[in-house]
Short mmCIF file of C-alpha atoms in Angstrom, two decimals:
data_model
loop_
_atom_site.label_atom_id
_atom_site.label_comp_id
_atom_site.label_asym_id
_atom_site.label_seq_id
_atom_site.Cartn_x
_atom_site.Cartn_y
_atom_site.Cartn_z
CA UNK F 1 -128.12 -115.41 -148.45
CA UNK F 2 -125.85 -112.71 -146.99
CA UNK F 3 -123.37 -110.53 -148.85
CA UNK F 4 -119.97 -112.19 -149.30
CA UNK F 5 -117.87 -109.28 -148.03
CA UNK F 6 -114.48 -111.06 -148.33
CA UNK F 7 -115.20 -111.84 -151.99
CA UNK F 8 -116.25 -108.24 -152.67
CA UNK F 9 -113.03 -106.95 -151.16
CA UNK F 10 -110.97 -109.54 -153.00
CA UNK F 11 -112.52 -108.30 -156.26
CA UNK F 12 -111.91 -104.64 -155.28
CA UNK F 13 -108.21 -105.37 -154.71
CA UNK F 14 -107.95 -107.30 -157.99
CA UNK F 15 -109.70 -104.40 -159.77
CA UNK F 16 -107.32 -101.86 -158.18
CA UNK F 17 -104.31 -103.96 -159.18
CA UNK F 18 -105.49 -104.27 -162.77
CA UNK F 19 -106.26 -100.54 -162.96
CA UNK F 20 -102.76 -99.81 -161.71
CA UNK F 21 -101.22 -102.13 -164.30
CA UNK F 22 -103.30 -100.53 -167.04
CA UNK F 23 -102.80 -96.93 -165.93
CA UNK F 24 -99.24 -96.86 -164.59
CA UNK F 25 -97.88 -99.61 -166.82
CA UNK F 26 -97.58 -97.52 -169.95
CA UNK F 27 -95.88 -94.54 -168.28
CA UNK F 28 -93.39 -96.86 -166.57
CA UNK F 29 -92.96 -98.37 -170.03
CA UNK F 30 -92.02 -94.97 -171.43
CA UNK F 31 -89.16 -94.79 -168.93
CA UNK F 32 -88.07 -98.29 -169.97
CA UNK F 33 -88.07 -97.22 -173.64
CA UNK F 34 -86.13 -94.03 -172.92
CA UNK F 35 -82.65 -95.49 -173.58
CA UNK F 36 -83.71 -96.44 -177.13
CA UNK F 37 -84.50 -92.79 -177.95
CA UNK F 38 -81.48 -90.48 -178.25
CA UNK F 39 -83.03 -87.23 -179.53
CA UNK F 40 -83.68 -84.86 -176.65
CA UNK F 41 -86.79 -83.40 -178.31
CA UNK F 42 -88.31 -86.87 -178.66
CA UNK F 43 -87.57 -87.59 -175.00
CA UNK F 44 -89.34 -84.36 -174.09
CA UNK F 45 -92.32 -85.49 -176.15
CA UNK F 46 -92.39 -88.91 -174.49
CA UNK F 47 -92.42 -87.43 -171.02
CA UNK F 48 -94.98 -84.76 -171.91
CA UNK F 49 -97.35 -87.44 -173.23
CA UNK F 50 -97.84 -88.78 -169.69
CA UNK F 51 -96.92 -85.80 -167.50
CA UNK F 52 -100.54 -84.68 -166.91
CA UNK F 53 -101.74 -88.11 -165.77
CA UNK F 54 -98.86 -90.14 -164.33
CA UNK F 55 -99.26 -89.22 -160.65
CA UNK F 56 -103.02 -89.87 -160.65
CA UNK F 57 -102.36 -93.34 -162.04
CA UNK F 58 -100.60 -94.36 -158.82
CA UNK F 59 -103.79 -93.77 -156.82
CA UNK F 60 -104.77 -97.34 -157.70
CA UNK F 61 -101.59 -98.71 -156.10
CA UNK F 62 -102.40 -96.83 -152.88
CA UNK F 63 -106.00 -98.06 -152.96
CA UNK F 64 -104.93 -101.67 -153.49
CA UNK F 65 -102.34 -101.54 -150.70
CA UNK F 66 -104.71 -99.85 -148.25
CA UNK F 67 -107.48 -102.31 -149.15
CA UNK F 68 -105.17 -105.27 -148.58
CA UNK F 69 -104.11 -103.87 -145.19
CA UNK F 70 -107.68 -103.36 -144.01
CA UNK F 71 -109.51 -106.27 -145.61
CA UNK F 72 -106.86 -109.00 -145.50
CA UNK F 73 -104.37 -108.12 -142.74
CA UNK F 74 -102.89 -111.64 -142.70
CA UNK F 75 -102.05 -111.39 -146.42
CA UNK F 76 -100.66 -107.89 -145.92
CA UNK F 77 -98.44 -109.05 -143.04
CA UNK F 78 -97.12 -112.08 -144.94
CA UNK F 79 -96.45 -110.15 -148.17
CA UNK F 80 -94.77 -107.28 -146.34
CA UNK F 81 -92.59 -109.66 -144.32
CA UNK F 82 -91.63 -111.84 -147.28
CA UNK F 83 -91.16 -109.05 -149.82
CA UNK F 84 -89.95 -106.12 -147.74
CA UNK F 85 -86.79 -105.70 -149.82
CA UNK F 86 -88.32 -105.67 -153.34
CA UNK F 87 -91.23 -103.50 -152.16
CA UNK F 88 -88.82 -100.97 -150.64
CA UNK F 89 -86.71 -100.89 -153.81
CA UNK F 90 -89.92 -100.46 -155.83
CA UNK F 91 -90.93 -97.43 -153.76
CA UNK F 92 -87.46 -95.91 -154.13
CA UNK F 93 -87.72 -96.40 -157.89
CA UNK F 94 -91.10 -94.67 -157.98
CA UNK F 95 -89.69 -91.79 -155.92
CA UNK F 96 -86.70 -91.28 -158.23
CA UNK F 97 -88.99 -91.46 -161.25
CA UNK F 98 -91.49 -89.01 -159.79
CA UNK F 99 -88.79 -86.48 -158.90
CA UNK F 100 -87.31 -86.81 -162.40
CA UNK F 101 -90.65 -85.84 -163.94
CA UNK F 102 -90.54 -82.44 -162.27
CA UNK F 103 -86.80 -81.70 -162.12
CA UNK F 104 -85.86 -82.75 -165.65
CA UNK F 105 -87.63 -79.80 -167.25
CA UNK F 106 -86.12 -77.36 -164.72
CA UNK F 107 -82.55 -78.61 -165.00
CA UNK F 108 -79.91 -76.94 -167.11
CA UNK F 109 -78.88 -78.79 -170.31
CA UNK F 110 -75.67 -79.76 -168.54
CA UNK F 111 -77.54 -81.63 -165.79
CA UNK F 112 -80.58 -82.86 -167.68
CA UNK F 113 -78.94 -86.20 -168.45
CA UNK F 114 -78.82 -86.95 -164.70
CA UNK F 115 -82.62 -86.72 -164.46
CA UNK F 116 -82.96 -88.81 -167.61
CA UNK F 117 -80.95 -91.51 -165.87
CA UNK F 118 -83.08 -91.16 -162.73
CA UNK F 119 -86.21 -91.54 -164.85
CA UNK F 120 -84.85 -94.62 -166.64
CA UNK F 121 -83.46 -96.27 -163.50
CA UNK F 122 -86.57 -95.56 -161.44
CA UNK F 123 -88.89 -96.92 -164.13
CA UNK F 124 -86.91 -100.13 -164.67
CA UNK F 125 -86.35 -100.76 -160.95
CA UNK F 126 -90.00 -100.18 -160.01
CA UNK F 127 -91.23 -102.42 -162.84
CA UNK F 128 -88.72 -105.21 -162.21
CA UNK F 129 -89.57 -105.29 -158.51
CA UNK F 130 -93.30 -105.36 -159.23
CA UNK F 131 -92.70 -108.36 -161.46
CA UNK F 132 -90.72 -110.06 -158.70
CA UNK F 133 -93.63 -109.49 -156.31
CA UNK F 134 -96.05 -111.08 -158.81
CA UNK F 135 -93.75 -114.06 -159.33
CA UNK F 136 -93.23 -114.54 -155.60
CA UNK F 137 -96.99 -114.50 -154.96
CA UNK F 138 -97.54 -117.17 -157.62
CA UNK F 139 -94.70 -119.29 -156.23
CA UNK F 140 -96.30 -119.09 -152.78
CA UNK F 141 -95.19 -118.36 -149.23
CA UNK F 142 -94.41 -120.80 -146.39
CA UNK F 143 -96.80 -119.90 -143.56
CA UNK F 144 -97.15 -121.65 -140.21
CA UNK F 145 -99.62 -120.61 -137.50
CA UNK F 146 -100.49 -117.54 -139.60
CA UNK F 147 -96.86 -116.36 -139.57
CA UNK F 148 -94.42 -116.22 -142.50
CA UNK F 149 -91.55 -118.62 -141.76
CA UNK F 150 -89.47 -118.16 -144.90
CA UNK F 151 -86.39 -116.05 -145.56
CA UNK F 152 -86.38 -112.37 -146.52
CA UNK F 153 -84.50 -113.46 -149.66
CA UNK F 154 -86.84 -116.21 -150.89
CA UNK F 155 -87.83 -113.87 -153.73
CA UNK F 156 -84.29 -114.25 -155.14
CA UNK F 157 -85.38 -117.34 -157.06
CA UNK F 158 -85.47 -118.01 -160.83
CA UNK F 159 -89.25 -117.77 -161.27
CA UNK F 160 -89.80 -114.38 -159.55
CA UNK F 161 -86.73 -112.94 -161.28
CA UNK F 162 -88.02 -114.15 -164.65
CA UNK F 163 -91.42 -112.58 -163.90
CA UNK F 164 -89.56 -109.33 -163.18
CA UNK F 165 -87.99 -109.43 -166.63
CA UNK F 166 -91.38 -110.33 -168.11
CA UNK F 167 -93.09 -107.31 -166.56
CA UNK F 168 -90.35 -105.00 -167.88
CA UNK F 169 -91.14 -106.27 -171.40
CA UNK F 170 -94.90 -106.01 -170.77
CA UNK F 171 -94.73 -102.39 -169.62
CA UNK F 172 -92.40 -101.52 -172.50
CA UNK F 173 -95.01 -102.94 -174.89
CA UNK F 174 -97.73 -100.84 -173.24
CA UNK F 175 -95.51 -97.75 -173.45
CA UNK F 176 -94.83 -98.44 -177.11
CA UNK F 177 -98.56 -98.70 -177.84
CA UNK F 178 -99.23 -95.48 -175.90
CA UNK F 179 -96.63 -93.54 -177.91
CA UNK F 180 -98.04 -94.86 -181.19
CA UNK F 181 -101.44 -93.54 -180.08
CA UNK F 182 -100.24 -90.19 -178.70
CA UNK F 183 -97.48 -89.12 -181.09
CA UNK F 184 -96.83 -88.80 -184.81
CA UNK F 185 -93.96 -88.45 -187.23
CA UNK F 186 -90.45 -89.64 -186.41
CA UNK F 187 -91.11 -90.89 -182.88
CA UNK F 188 -94.22 -92.80 -183.89
CA UNK F 189 -92.31 -94.49 -186.73
CA UNK F 190 -89.63 -95.60 -184.27
CA UNK F 191 -92.30 -97.13 -182.04
CA UNK F 192 -93.83 -99.04 -184.96
CA UNK F 193 -90.40 -100.53 -185.67
CA UNK F 194 -89.97 -101.61 -182.03
CA UNK F 195 -93.52 -103.00 -181.67
CA UNK F 196 -93.06 -106.42 -183.40
CA UNK F 197 -89.95 -107.31 -181.39
CA UNK F 198 -91.62 -106.40 -178.09
CA UNK F 199 -94.71 -108.39 -179.06
CA UNK F 200 -92.70 -111.53 -179.86
CA UNK F 201 -90.75 -111.18 -176.61
CA UNK F 202 -93.98 -110.78 -174.66
CA UNK F 203 -95.50 -113.82 -176.36
CA UNK F 204 -92.40 -115.89 -175.57
CA UNK F 205 -92.47 -114.82 -171.91
CA UNK F 206 -96.18 -115.68 -171.58
CA UNK F 207 -95.50 -119.08 -173.17
CA UNK F 208 -92.58 -119.83 -170.82
CA UNK F 209 -94.55 -118.81 -167.71
CA UNK F 210 -97.57 -120.80 -168.93
CA UNK F 211 -95.37 -123.92 -169.16
CA UNK F 212 -93.22 -123.25 -166.08
CA UNK F 213 -96.13 -122.62 -163.68
CA UNK F 214 -98.06 -125.90 -164.13
CA UNK F 215 -94.81 -127.91 -164.22
CA UNK F 216 -93.78 -126.43 -160.87
CA UNK F 217 -97.21 -126.63 -159.23
CA UNK F 218 -99.36 -129.74 -159.75
CA UNK F 219 -102.49 -128.01 -158.39
CA UNK F 220 -102.22 -125.31 -161.06
CA UNK F 221 -101.73 -127.96 -163.76
CA UNK F 222 -104.82 -129.80 -162.55
CA UNK F 223 -106.87 -126.60 -162.58
CA UNK F 224 -105.93 -125.67 -166.13
CA UNK F 225 -105.92 -129.06 -167.84
CA UNK F 226 -108.72 -130.98 -166.15
CA UNK F 227 -112.16 -131.18 -167.72
CA UNK F 228 -114.36 -129.18 -167.99
CA UNK F 229 -111.97 -126.40 -166.85
CA UNK F 230 -109.94 -126.77 -170.03
CA UNK F 231 -112.92 -125.66 -172.14
CA UNK F 232 -113.86 -122.82 -169.77
CA UNK F 233 -110.34 -121.35 -169.75
CA UNK F 234 -109.61 -121.85 -173.47
CA UNK F 235 -110.59 -118.24 -174.38
CA UNK F 236 -107.61 -116.92 -172.40
CA UNK F 237 -104.81 -118.41 -174.58
CA UNK F 238 -106.87 -117.82 -177.73
CA UNK F 239 -107.25 -114.13 -176.92
CA UNK F 240 -103.52 -113.94 -176.17
CA UNK F 241 -102.73 -115.32 -179.63
CA UNK F 242 -105.29 -113.03 -181.30
CA UNK F 243 -103.90 -109.96 -179.51
CA UNK F 244 -100.35 -110.86 -180.51
CA UNK F 245 -101.38 -111.26 -184.14
CA UNK F 246 -103.11 -107.87 -184.12
CA UNK F 247 -99.99 -106.25 -182.71
CA UNK F 248 -97.68 -107.94 -185.21
CA UNK F 249 -99.72 -106.75 -188.18
CA UNK F 250 -100.08 -103.17 -186.92
CA UNK F 251 -98.80 -100.55 -189.35
CA UNK F 252 -98.91 -96.74 -189.65
CA UNK F 253 -101.81 -96.85 -192.11
CA UNK F 254 -104.06 -98.63 -189.57
CA UNK F 255 -105.77 -97.12 -186.53
CA UNK F 256 -103.25 -95.64 -184.12
CA UNK F 257 -105.41 -96.74 -181.17
CA UNK F 258 -105.19 -100.43 -182.06
CA UNK F 259 -101.66 -101.21 -180.74
CA UNK F 260 -102.32 -99.69 -177.31
CA UNK F 261 -105.77 -101.22 -176.84
CA UNK F 262 -104.57 -104.61 -178.08
CA UNK F 263 -101.51 -104.48 -175.81
CA UNK F 264 -103.85 -103.77 -172.89
CA UNK F 265 -105.91 -106.84 -173.82
CA UNK F 266 -102.76 -108.98 -174.07
CA UNK F 267 -101.52 -107.89 -170.64
CA UNK F 268 -105.00 -108.30 -169.15
CA UNK F 269 -105.23 -111.87 -170.47
CA UNK F 270 -101.79 -112.67 -169.09
CA UNK F 271 -102.75 -111.55 -165.59
CA UNK F 272 -106.15 -113.22 -165.90
CA UNK F 273 -104.31 -116.49 -166.46
CA UNK F 274 -102.19 -115.91 -163.36
CA UNK F 275 -105.32 -115.08 -161.35
CA UNK F 276 -106.99 -118.30 -162.47
CA UNK F 277 -103.90 -120.23 -161.40
CA UNK F 278 -103.96 -119.11 -157.75
CA UNK F 279 -107.73 -118.67 -157.15
CA UNK F 280 -109.15 -118.67 -154.46
CA UNK F 281 -105.90 -118.31 -152.50
CA UNK F 282 -104.72 -114.86 -151.49
CA UNK F 283 -101.61 -116.41 -149.90
CA UNK F 284 -100.67 -119.33 -152.14
CA UNK F 285 -100.49 -122.22 -151.88
CA UNK F 286 -103.06 -122.82 -149.15
CA UNK F 287 -104.62 -119.73 -147.48
CA UNK F 288 -107.80 -118.53 -149.19
CA UNK F 289 -109.14 -115.00 -149.19
CA UNK F 290 -111.87 -116.09 -146.73
CA UNK F 291 -109.33 -117.38 -144.20
CA UNK F 292 -107.25 -114.19 -144.44
CA UNK F 293 -110.19 -111.76 -144.23
CA UNK F 294 -110.91 -109.24 -141.47
CA UNK F 295 -114.09 -109.55 -139.38
CA UNK F 296 -117.35 -108.78 -141.27
CA UNK F 297 -117.88 -105.59 -139.26
CA UNK F 298 -114.54 -104.18 -140.46
CA UNK F 299 -115.17 -105.23 -144.06
CA UNK F 300 -118.62 -103.66 -144.05
CA UNK F 301 -117.37 -100.39 -142.55
CA UNK F 302 -114.57 -100.16 -145.13
CA UNK F 303 -116.92 -101.01 -147.98
CA UNK F 304 -119.01 -97.89 -147.28
CA UNK F 305 -115.91 -95.74 -147.79
CA UNK F 306 -114.81 -97.70 -150.86
CA UNK F 307 -118.20 -97.31 -152.55
CA UNK F 308 -117.83 -93.56 -152.03
CA UNK F 309 -114.19 -93.12 -153.08
CA UNK F 310 -113.90 -95.51 -156.06
CA UNK F 311 -116.47 -93.64 -158.24
CA UNK F 312 -114.63 -90.37 -157.45
CA UNK F 313 -111.30 -91.88 -158.54
CA UNK F 314 -112.86 -93.27 -161.71
CA UNK F 315 -114.47 -89.90 -162.49
CA UNK F 316 -111.35 -87.76 -162.15
CA UNK F 317 -109.29 -90.40 -163.98
CA UNK F 318 -111.70 -90.35 -166.91
CA UNK F 319 -111.82 -86.55 -166.87
CA UNK F 320 -108.03 -86.11 -166.87
CA UNK F 321 -107.64 -88.47 -169.82
CA UNK F 322 -110.51 -86.77 -171.64
CA UNK F 323 -109.04 -83.29 -171.15
CA UNK F 324 -105.58 -84.36 -172.39
CA UNK F 325 -106.85 -86.57 -175.21
CA UNK F 326 -105.47 -86.52 -178.75
CA UNK F 327 -102.00 -86.29 -180.22
CA UNK F 328 -99.20 -84.33 -178.59
CA UNK F 329 -96.61 -82.47 -180.68
CA UNK F 330 -93.26 -80.80 -180.07
CA UNK F 331 -95.01 -77.42 -179.98
CA UNK F 332 -97.24 -78.53 -177.11
CA UNK F 333 -96.24 -79.58 -173.65
CA UNK F 334 -97.43 -80.01 -170.13
CA UNK F 335 -94.35 -78.25 -168.72
#
């Protein structure tokens, strides 16, 4: 039996997407939480907690996009055509946010608030648009003769917009867990107070999407609730409930790593559920990853490069987090 190159590339893109959500989610979440923190010294601390690693986190977004372009050009063309507007706004948000990282610490006190606003706006815009993209993919795209035939504004629908709000809450929860792990004192206490509310909001959003999706799509309902699939997929909602309970009972006397790691598990389970819902389609509702794949020669050639570059990315990512491990205080700073 030969190697299933389309499946390997589908898994690489899923892995890159999940790594991006894990790695960039919490630093986008810090920007989302910024308006809740008024003390300038605490804002400095929040930004310094991710300043050494934030730009490397976005490598996974580039890898996923490049992989989709090379391995599944049909999916890339459809997604880019259907979601050109939210993807462009997302990139603008990431640009504003990235510039704010560097310019905020160089600005005079009189102008620093402008870069704070750029950081907040960029983080919320980028996250909201990413959520819209996720929601639009789940809702599906009308494709005829391998060409997208829908409107450029089909993403302006209730479900994608709700998913955008959901991802803003999800990233805020990740950011909250990160700050609990990386800070101490006053800022950490504030994050512990915010954590239960964010957890309950996240749980409510997951519940609404879990009900909304099968009601809107009979094929998804059949996949989740038919036997024996129901028993196979049962660990997903159970782990969601367990993660939520762990977050709700988190307190300063417990391990400071627990909220962040548990939030990661909660988000991972949420996206696992969405992945199960659309599998094996890369362009829901009807085009599978095999139908959208490039020729085997192209996939094989790209795989050689991927097997070389992915271990390098993993190595420098691990090393950067290892070097900047531990708590950060007001006396320390990347800038």
